[in-house]
Structures are given as structure tokens and as C-alpha cells.
Short mmCIF file of C-alpha atoms in Angstrom, two decimals:
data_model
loop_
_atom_site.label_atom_id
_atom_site.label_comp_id
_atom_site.label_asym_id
_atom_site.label_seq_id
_atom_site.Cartn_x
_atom_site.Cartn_y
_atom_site.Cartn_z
CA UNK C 1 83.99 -46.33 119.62
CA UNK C 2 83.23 -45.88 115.91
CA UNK C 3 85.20 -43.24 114.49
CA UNK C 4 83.42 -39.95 112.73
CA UNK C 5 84.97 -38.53 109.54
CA UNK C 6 84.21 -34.37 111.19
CA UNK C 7 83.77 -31.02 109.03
CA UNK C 8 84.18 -28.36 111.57
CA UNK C 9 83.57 -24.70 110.32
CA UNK C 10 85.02 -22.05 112.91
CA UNK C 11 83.21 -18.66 112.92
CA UNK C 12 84.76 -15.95 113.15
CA UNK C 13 85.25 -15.21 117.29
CA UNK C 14 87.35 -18.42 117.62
CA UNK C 15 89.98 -16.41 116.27
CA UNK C 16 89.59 -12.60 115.99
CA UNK C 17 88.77 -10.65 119.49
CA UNK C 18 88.53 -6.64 119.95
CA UNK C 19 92.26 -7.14 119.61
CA UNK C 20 93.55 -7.35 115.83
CA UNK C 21 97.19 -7.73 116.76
CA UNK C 22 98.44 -10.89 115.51
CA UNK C 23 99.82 -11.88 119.16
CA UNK C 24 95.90 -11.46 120.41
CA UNK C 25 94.34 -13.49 117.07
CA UNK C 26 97.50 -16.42 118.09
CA UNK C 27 96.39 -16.11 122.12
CA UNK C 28 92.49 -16.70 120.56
CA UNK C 29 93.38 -20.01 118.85
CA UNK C 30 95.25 -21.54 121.55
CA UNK C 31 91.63 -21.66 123.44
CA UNK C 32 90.21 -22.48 120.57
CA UNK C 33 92.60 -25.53 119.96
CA UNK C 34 91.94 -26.79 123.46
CA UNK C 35 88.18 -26.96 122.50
CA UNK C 36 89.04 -28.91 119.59
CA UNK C 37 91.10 -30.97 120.49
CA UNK C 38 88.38 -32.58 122.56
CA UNK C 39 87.34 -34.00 119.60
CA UNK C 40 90.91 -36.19 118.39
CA UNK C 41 90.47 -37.10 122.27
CA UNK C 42 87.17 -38.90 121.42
CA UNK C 43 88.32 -40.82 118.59
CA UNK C 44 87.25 -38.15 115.49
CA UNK C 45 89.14 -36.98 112.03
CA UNK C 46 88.93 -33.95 111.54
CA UNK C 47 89.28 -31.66 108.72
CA UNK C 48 89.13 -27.70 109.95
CA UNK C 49 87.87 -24.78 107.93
CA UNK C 50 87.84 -20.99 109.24
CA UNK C 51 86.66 -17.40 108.00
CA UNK C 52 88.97 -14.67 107.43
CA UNK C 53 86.76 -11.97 106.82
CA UNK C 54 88.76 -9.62 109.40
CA UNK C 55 91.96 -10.44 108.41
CA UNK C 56 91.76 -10.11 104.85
CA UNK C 57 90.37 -6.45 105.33
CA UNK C 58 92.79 -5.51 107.89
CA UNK C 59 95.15 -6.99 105.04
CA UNK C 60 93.70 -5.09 102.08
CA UNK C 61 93.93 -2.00 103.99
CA UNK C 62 97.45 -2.07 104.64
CA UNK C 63 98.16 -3.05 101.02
CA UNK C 64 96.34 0.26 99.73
CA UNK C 65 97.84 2.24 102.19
CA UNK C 66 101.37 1.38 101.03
CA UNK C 67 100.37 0.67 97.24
CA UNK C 68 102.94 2.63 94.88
CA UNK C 69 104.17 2.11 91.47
CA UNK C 70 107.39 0.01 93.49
CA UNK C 71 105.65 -1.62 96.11
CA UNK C 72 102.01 -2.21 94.25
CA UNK C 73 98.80 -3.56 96.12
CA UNK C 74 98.02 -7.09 95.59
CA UNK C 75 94.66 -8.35 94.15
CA UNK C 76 92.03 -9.98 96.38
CA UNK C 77 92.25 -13.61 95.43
CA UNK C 78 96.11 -12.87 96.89
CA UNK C 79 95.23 -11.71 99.85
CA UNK C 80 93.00 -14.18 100.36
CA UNK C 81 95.55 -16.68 99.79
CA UNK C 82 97.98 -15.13 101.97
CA UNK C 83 95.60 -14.65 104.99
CA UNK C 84 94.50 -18.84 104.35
CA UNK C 85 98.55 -19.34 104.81
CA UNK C 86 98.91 -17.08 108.37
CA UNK C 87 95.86 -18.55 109.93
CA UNK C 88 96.26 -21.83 109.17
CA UNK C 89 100.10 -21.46 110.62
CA UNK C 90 98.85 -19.58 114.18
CA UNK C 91 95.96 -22.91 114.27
CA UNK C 92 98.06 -25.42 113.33
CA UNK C 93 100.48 -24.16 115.49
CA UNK C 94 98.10 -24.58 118.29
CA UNK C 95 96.82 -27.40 117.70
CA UNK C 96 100.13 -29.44 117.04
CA UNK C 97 100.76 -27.54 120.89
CA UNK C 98 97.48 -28.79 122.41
CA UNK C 99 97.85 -32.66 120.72
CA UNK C 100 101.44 -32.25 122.24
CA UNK C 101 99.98 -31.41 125.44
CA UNK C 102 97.69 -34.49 125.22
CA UNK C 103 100.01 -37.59 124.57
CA UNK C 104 98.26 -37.49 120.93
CA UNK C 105 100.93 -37.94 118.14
CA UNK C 106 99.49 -36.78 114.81
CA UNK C 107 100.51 -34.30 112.57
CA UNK C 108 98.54 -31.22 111.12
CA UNK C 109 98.88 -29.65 108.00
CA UNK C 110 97.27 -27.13 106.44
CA UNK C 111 96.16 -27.02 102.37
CA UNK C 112 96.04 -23.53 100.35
CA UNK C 113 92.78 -24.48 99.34
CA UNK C 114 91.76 -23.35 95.39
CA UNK C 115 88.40 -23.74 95.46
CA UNK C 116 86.71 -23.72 91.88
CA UNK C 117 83.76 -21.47 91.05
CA UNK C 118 81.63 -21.31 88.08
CA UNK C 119 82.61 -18.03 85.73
CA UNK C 120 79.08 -17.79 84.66
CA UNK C 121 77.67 -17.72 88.31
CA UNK C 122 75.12 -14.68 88.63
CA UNK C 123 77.38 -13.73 91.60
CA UNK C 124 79.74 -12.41 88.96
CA UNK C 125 76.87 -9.99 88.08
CA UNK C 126 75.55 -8.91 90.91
CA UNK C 127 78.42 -8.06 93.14
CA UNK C 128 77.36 -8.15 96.63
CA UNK C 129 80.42 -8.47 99.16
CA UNK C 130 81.83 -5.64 100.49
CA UNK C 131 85.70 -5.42 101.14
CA UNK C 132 88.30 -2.87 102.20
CA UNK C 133 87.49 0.49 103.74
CA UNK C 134 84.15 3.16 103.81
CA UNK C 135 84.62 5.93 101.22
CA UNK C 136 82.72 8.91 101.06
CA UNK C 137 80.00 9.08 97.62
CA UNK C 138 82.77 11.64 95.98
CA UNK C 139 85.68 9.71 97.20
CA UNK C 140 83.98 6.41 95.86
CA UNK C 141 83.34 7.67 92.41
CA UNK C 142 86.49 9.26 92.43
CA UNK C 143 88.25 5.14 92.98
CA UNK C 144 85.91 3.88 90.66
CA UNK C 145 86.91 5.82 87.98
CA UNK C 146 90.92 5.41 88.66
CA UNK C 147 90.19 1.25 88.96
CA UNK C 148 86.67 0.69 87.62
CA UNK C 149 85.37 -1.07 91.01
CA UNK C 150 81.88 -0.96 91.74
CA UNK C 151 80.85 0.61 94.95
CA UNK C 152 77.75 0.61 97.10
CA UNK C 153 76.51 2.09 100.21
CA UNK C 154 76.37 0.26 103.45
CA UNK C 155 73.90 0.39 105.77
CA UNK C 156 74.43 4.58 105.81
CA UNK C 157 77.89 4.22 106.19
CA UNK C 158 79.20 5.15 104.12
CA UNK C 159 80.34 3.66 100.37
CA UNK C 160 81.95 0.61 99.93
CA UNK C 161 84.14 -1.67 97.14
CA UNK C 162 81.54 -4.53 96.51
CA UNK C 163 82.95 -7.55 95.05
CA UNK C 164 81.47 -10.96 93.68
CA UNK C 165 80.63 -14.16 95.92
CA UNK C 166 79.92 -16.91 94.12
CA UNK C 167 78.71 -20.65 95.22
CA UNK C 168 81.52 -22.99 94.98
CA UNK C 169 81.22 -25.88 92.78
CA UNK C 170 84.54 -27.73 93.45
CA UNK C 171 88.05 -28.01 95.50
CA UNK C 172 91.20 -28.48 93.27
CA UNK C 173 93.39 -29.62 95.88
CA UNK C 174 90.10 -32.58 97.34
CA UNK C 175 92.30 -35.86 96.48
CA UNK C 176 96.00 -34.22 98.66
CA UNK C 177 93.05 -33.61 101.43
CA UNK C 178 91.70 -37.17 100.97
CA UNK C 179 94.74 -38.76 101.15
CA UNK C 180 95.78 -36.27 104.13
CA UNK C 181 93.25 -37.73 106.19
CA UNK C 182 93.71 -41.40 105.38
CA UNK C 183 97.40 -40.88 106.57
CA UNK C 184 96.26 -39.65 109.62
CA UNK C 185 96.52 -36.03 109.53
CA UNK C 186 94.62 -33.64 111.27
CA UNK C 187 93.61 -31.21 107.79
CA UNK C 188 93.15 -27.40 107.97
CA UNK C 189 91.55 -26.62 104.66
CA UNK C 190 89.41 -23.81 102.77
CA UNK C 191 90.27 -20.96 104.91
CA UNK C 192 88.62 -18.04 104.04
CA UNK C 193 86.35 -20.09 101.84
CA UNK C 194 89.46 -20.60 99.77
CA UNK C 195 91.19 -19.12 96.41
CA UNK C 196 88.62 -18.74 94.00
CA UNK C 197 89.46 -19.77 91.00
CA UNK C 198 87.55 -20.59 87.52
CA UNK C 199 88.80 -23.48 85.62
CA UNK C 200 89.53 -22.26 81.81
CA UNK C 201 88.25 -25.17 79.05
CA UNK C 202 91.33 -26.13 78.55
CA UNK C 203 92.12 -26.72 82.09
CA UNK C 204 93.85 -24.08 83.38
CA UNK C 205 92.91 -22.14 86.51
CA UNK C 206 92.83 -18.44 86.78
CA UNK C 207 92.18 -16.82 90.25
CA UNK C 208 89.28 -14.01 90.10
CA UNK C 209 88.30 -10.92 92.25
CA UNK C 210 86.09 -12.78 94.66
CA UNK C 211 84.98 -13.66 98.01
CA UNK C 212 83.46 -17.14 98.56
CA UNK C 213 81.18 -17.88 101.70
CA UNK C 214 83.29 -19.83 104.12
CA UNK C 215 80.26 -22.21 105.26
CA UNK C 216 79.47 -23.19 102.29
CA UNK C 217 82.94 -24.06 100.86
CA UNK C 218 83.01 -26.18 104.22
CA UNK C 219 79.51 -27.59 103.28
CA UNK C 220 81.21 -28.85 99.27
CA UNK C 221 84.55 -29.84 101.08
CA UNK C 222 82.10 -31.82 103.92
CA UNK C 223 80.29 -33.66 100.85
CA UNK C 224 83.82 -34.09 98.83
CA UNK C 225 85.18 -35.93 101.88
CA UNK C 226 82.28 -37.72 102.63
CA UNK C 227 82.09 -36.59 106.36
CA UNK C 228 79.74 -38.56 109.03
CA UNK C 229 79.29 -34.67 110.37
CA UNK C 230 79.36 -31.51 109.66
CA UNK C 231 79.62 -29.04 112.15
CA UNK C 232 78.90 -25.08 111.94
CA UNK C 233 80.39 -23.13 114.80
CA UNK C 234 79.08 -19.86 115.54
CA UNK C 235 78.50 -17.58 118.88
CA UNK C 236 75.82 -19.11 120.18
CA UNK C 237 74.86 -22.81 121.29
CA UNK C 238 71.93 -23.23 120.01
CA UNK C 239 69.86 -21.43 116.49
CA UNK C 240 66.93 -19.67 117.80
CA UNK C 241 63.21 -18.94 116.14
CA UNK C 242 61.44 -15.60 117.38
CA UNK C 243 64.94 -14.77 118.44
CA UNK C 244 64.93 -12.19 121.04
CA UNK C 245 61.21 -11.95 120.95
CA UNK C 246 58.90 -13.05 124.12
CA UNK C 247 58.27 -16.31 121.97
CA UNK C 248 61.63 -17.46 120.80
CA UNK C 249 62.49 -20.80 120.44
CA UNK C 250 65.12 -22.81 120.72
CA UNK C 251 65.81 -25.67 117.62
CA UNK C 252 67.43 -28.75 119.19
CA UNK C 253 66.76 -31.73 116.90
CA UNK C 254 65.21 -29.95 113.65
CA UNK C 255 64.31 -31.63 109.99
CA UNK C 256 65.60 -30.10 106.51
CA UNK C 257 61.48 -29.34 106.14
CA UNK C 258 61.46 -27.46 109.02
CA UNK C 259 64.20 -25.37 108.51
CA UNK C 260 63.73 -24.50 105.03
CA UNK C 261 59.76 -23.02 106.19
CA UNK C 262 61.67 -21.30 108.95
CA UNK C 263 63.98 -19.65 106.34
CA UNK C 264 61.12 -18.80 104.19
CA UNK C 265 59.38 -17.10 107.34
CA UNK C 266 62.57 -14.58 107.78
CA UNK C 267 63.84 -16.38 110.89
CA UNK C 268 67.50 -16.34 109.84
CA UNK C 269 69.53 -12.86 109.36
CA UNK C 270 71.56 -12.85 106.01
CA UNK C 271 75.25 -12.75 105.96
CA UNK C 272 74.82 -14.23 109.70
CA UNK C 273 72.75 -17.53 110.60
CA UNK C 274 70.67 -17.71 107.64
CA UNK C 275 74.66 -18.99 105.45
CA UNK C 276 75.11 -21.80 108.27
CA UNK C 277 72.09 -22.99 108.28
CA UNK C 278 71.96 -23.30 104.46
CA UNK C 279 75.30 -24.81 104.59
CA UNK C 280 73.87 -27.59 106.48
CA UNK C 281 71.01 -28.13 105.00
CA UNK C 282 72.62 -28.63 101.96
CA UNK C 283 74.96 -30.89 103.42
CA UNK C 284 72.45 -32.74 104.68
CA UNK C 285 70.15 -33.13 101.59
CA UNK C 286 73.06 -34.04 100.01
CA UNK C 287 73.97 -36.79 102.21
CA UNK C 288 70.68 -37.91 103.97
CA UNK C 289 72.43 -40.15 106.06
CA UNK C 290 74.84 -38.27 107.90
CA UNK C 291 74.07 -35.12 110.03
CA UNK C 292 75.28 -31.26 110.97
CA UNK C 293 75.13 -29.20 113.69
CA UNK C 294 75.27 -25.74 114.59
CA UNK C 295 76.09 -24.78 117.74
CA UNK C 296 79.28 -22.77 119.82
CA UNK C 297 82.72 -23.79 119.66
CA UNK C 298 82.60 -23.87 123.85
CA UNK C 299 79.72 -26.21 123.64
CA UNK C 300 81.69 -29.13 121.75
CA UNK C 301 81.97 -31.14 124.62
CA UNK C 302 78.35 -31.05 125.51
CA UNK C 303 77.74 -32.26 121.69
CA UNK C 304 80.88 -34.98 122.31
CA UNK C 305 78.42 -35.93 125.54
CA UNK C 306 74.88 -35.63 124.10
CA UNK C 307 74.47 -34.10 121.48
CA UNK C 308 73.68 -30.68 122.36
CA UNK C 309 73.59 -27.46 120.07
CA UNK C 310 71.28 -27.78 117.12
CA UNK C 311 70.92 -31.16 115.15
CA UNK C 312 69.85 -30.60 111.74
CA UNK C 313 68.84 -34.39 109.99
CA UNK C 314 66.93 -35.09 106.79
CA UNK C 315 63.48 -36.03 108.53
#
């Protein structure tokens, strides 16, 4: 058995369900532990990333509606932090259960990933990401005013803090994961998509009002640790063209050409598919030899067994 150096992403249902209580989002992992766990079973490393889109709003929230002059809000790149640290407790949790379970001895730890981003990124801009809770247009102005956020309107709504999310260009903390892995470890890293931080000239970091993209963090942290695979899990088994049209169809082995005409056609829905599928072809142009998938965290034994979900390869 030739052991495979894994990147697996987790999307977003592998933890959250309808139920935000932390006891539900705890219940959540310990499925989604079992699933990959089947994984260490076969022989794998694995390093772990996870969103925390939910979490960190849910978190915001209750920081503005407590925020007073003794007990002030916290900024994002905080909160962002903090929800990386609670997540990656309730998983490795888990999954030091489920390895327990197995007869597998091997430790998990996770990393409060700082992952670096570029200060002159357009992202910084053109602030895109929205965070926190709707507003009304007069109750919007009114914030921006008090805290000079920018707000938008969402999709009718309602208005919105908007916030920057730029493309990660590095991971501060790459050589503790490196050596993390070599030791053994099981590594839950980049959660959320990390700390974002900008890297002063004279070295110093400085954490910024951001939100990074959690597939492609995993994609740099993939290429950093020189994974075999990389693998994107979302809600569905398979990525679909036409989806939910008479002619959809279903990509099962598909080429970095292909893929970049179909997201030139539209196929893929922004701020949904269309991230993990450039996450992975990234990864894959990258690193031409190695390979990702995209497919459902239920379907990883299928993919352990042949390869099922969507294989994305260089040609």
C-alpha cells in the first residue's frame, strides 16, 4: 500500500446542521470523523481544513450584541481566530474518539493557522464578503458612519457589512505543520481559511479585517505540503454541467482544459462550486502530477474503493 500525503477540505454541512447549538455542531463531527477516519484506516496522512462561515457570524453577532465600552466587540481577524480554536477542539476531539475506537494510535493536533495575504491585493479594494447581520438602508448608513464600514445590499435583503477576501499567498505556521505530519500527526489546519495576516517589510505580521476563502487556503496549504491529493468536500458526490437542466452532466474523470471552458461557460455558481473547483484546478496546475477531487464527505469510501466523485487531473 503506498501511502498518500491527503488535503481534505470539509464544507460546511460536515459540521453545521439546522441546529447552531454547539452540542448539535459537536454531534455533526462525530459522523463526520467516522467518515474520515476511513481514510488513516487505508494507510493516508492527512492534514484537515474546514469553513467557519456560520460560526464566525453566529460569533460576531453575539459580540455586537454585548459590545460596550467594558466588555468591547472583538475585530474579525479575532473571531476568526477564536472560531479556528473551537472547531478544531469539537474535530479533534472526534477524531482522537473515532482513532480510539479503531485500535489506531496517533495523535491530532490542531494549528491556529496565520495565513499571509498580500496588502496590495485588489480584494482590499473591492470588498466583497459579507459578515454579521442584515441592516436596514437607514440603519446601515447610520453604522457606517459610527465605524466607517462599507455596506452593500444582498440579494434584496436587506444591507450588509462587506468586508475584504483576499487570495492567500502564504502560511506562517507551514514548517510546525510539516514537521507535524512527519511525526505522525493527524494535522487540523487553516480553519476558516485562517488568520489573515499581512507581513510588514520588516517582518512583522499584523492581522487585517478579512475573510479568506477556505478552499483556496486548503489549495496553498495542499501545494506547501506537497500533498499526493487534494480533496474538496462539498454536498454532493459528484460536480454537475447543465445542473438541474434535462441535459446535465455528470464530470467523473475531467482535465484542467475542460474545466476551465466549463467555468468560462457559467457552469459553476460563485461563492458555491465555482471556489472548489478553482481550488483544484489550481492545485493541480500547480502540481501536474498529483490529483484532486471533489466529491461528498459520505462518498469517501467509494473514492478509498474506486475512485468515485469527480477526478480533476492535468490532461
Amino acid at each position: 500500500m503506498v501511502k498518500r500525503k491527503i488535503v481534505v477540505a470539509l464544507g460546511g454541512n460536515a459540521i453545521l446542521s439546522s441546529d447552531p447549538s454547539a452540542a448539535a455542531q459537536k454531534a455533526a463531527l462525530v459522523e463526520t470523523a467516522k467518515h474520515l477516519v476511513k481514510l488513516v484506516k487505508n494507510g493516508d496522512e492527512l492534514i484537515i481544513t474546514h469553513g467557519n462561515g456560520p460560526q464566525v457570524g453566529n460569533l460576531l453577532l453575539q459580540n455586537l450584541a454585548a459590545d460596550s465600552e467594558k466588555n468591547p466587540a472583538f475585530p474579525l481577524d479575532t473571531l476568526v481566530a477564536m472560531t479556528e480554536g473551537s472547531i478544531g477542539f469539537w474535530l479533534q476531539n472526534a477524531l482522537e474518539n473515532e482513532l480510539c475506537k479503531a485500535g489506531i494510535d496517533k495523535e491530532v493536533v490542531s494549528v491556529i493557522t496565520q495565513v499571509v495575504v498580500d496588502q496590495d491585493d485588489p480584494a482590499f479594494e473591492n470588498l466583497s464578503k459579507p459578515i454579521g447581520p442584515f441592516y436596514s438602508e437607514e440603519e446601515a448608513k447610520a453604522e457606517a458612519e459610527k465605524t466607517g464600514a462599507t455596506f452593500k445590499e444582498d440579494s434584496g435583503r436587506g444591507w450588509r457589512k462587506v468586508v475584504a477576501s483576499p487570495k492567500p499567498i502564504g502560511i506562517k505556521e507551514i514548517g510546525s505543520i510539516r514537521s507535524l505530519l512527519e511525526a505522525g500527526g493527524l494535522v487540523i489546519a487553516a480553519g476558516g481559511g485562517g488568520v489573515p495576516v499581512i507581513q510588514e517589510e520588516d517582518g512583522q505580521l499584523r492581522g487585517v479585517e478579512a475573510v479568506i476563502d477556505k478552499d483556496f487556503a486548503s489549495q496553498v496549504l495542499a501545494e506547501l505540503v506537497d500533498a499526493d491529493l487534494f480533496i474538496v468536500l462539498t454536498g454532493v458526490d459528484s460536480v454537475f454541467v447543465n445542473y438541474n437542466q434535462p441535459d446535465q452532466k455528470k464530470l467523473e474523470r475531467v482535465t484542467v482544459a475542460e474545466l476551465e471552458t466549463y467555468m468560462q461557460e457559467g457552469h459553476f455558481a460563485p461563492g458555491s462550486m465555482l471556489p472548489k473547483v478553482q481550488a483544484a484546478v489550481a492545485f493541480v496546475t500547480h502540481k501536474p502530477e498529483s490529483k484532486a477531487v471533489i466529491t461528498s464527505l459520505e462518498n469517501l469510501g467509494a473514492l478509498i474503493e474506486n475512485d468515485s466523485g469527480t477526478i480533476i487531473v492535468k490532461g
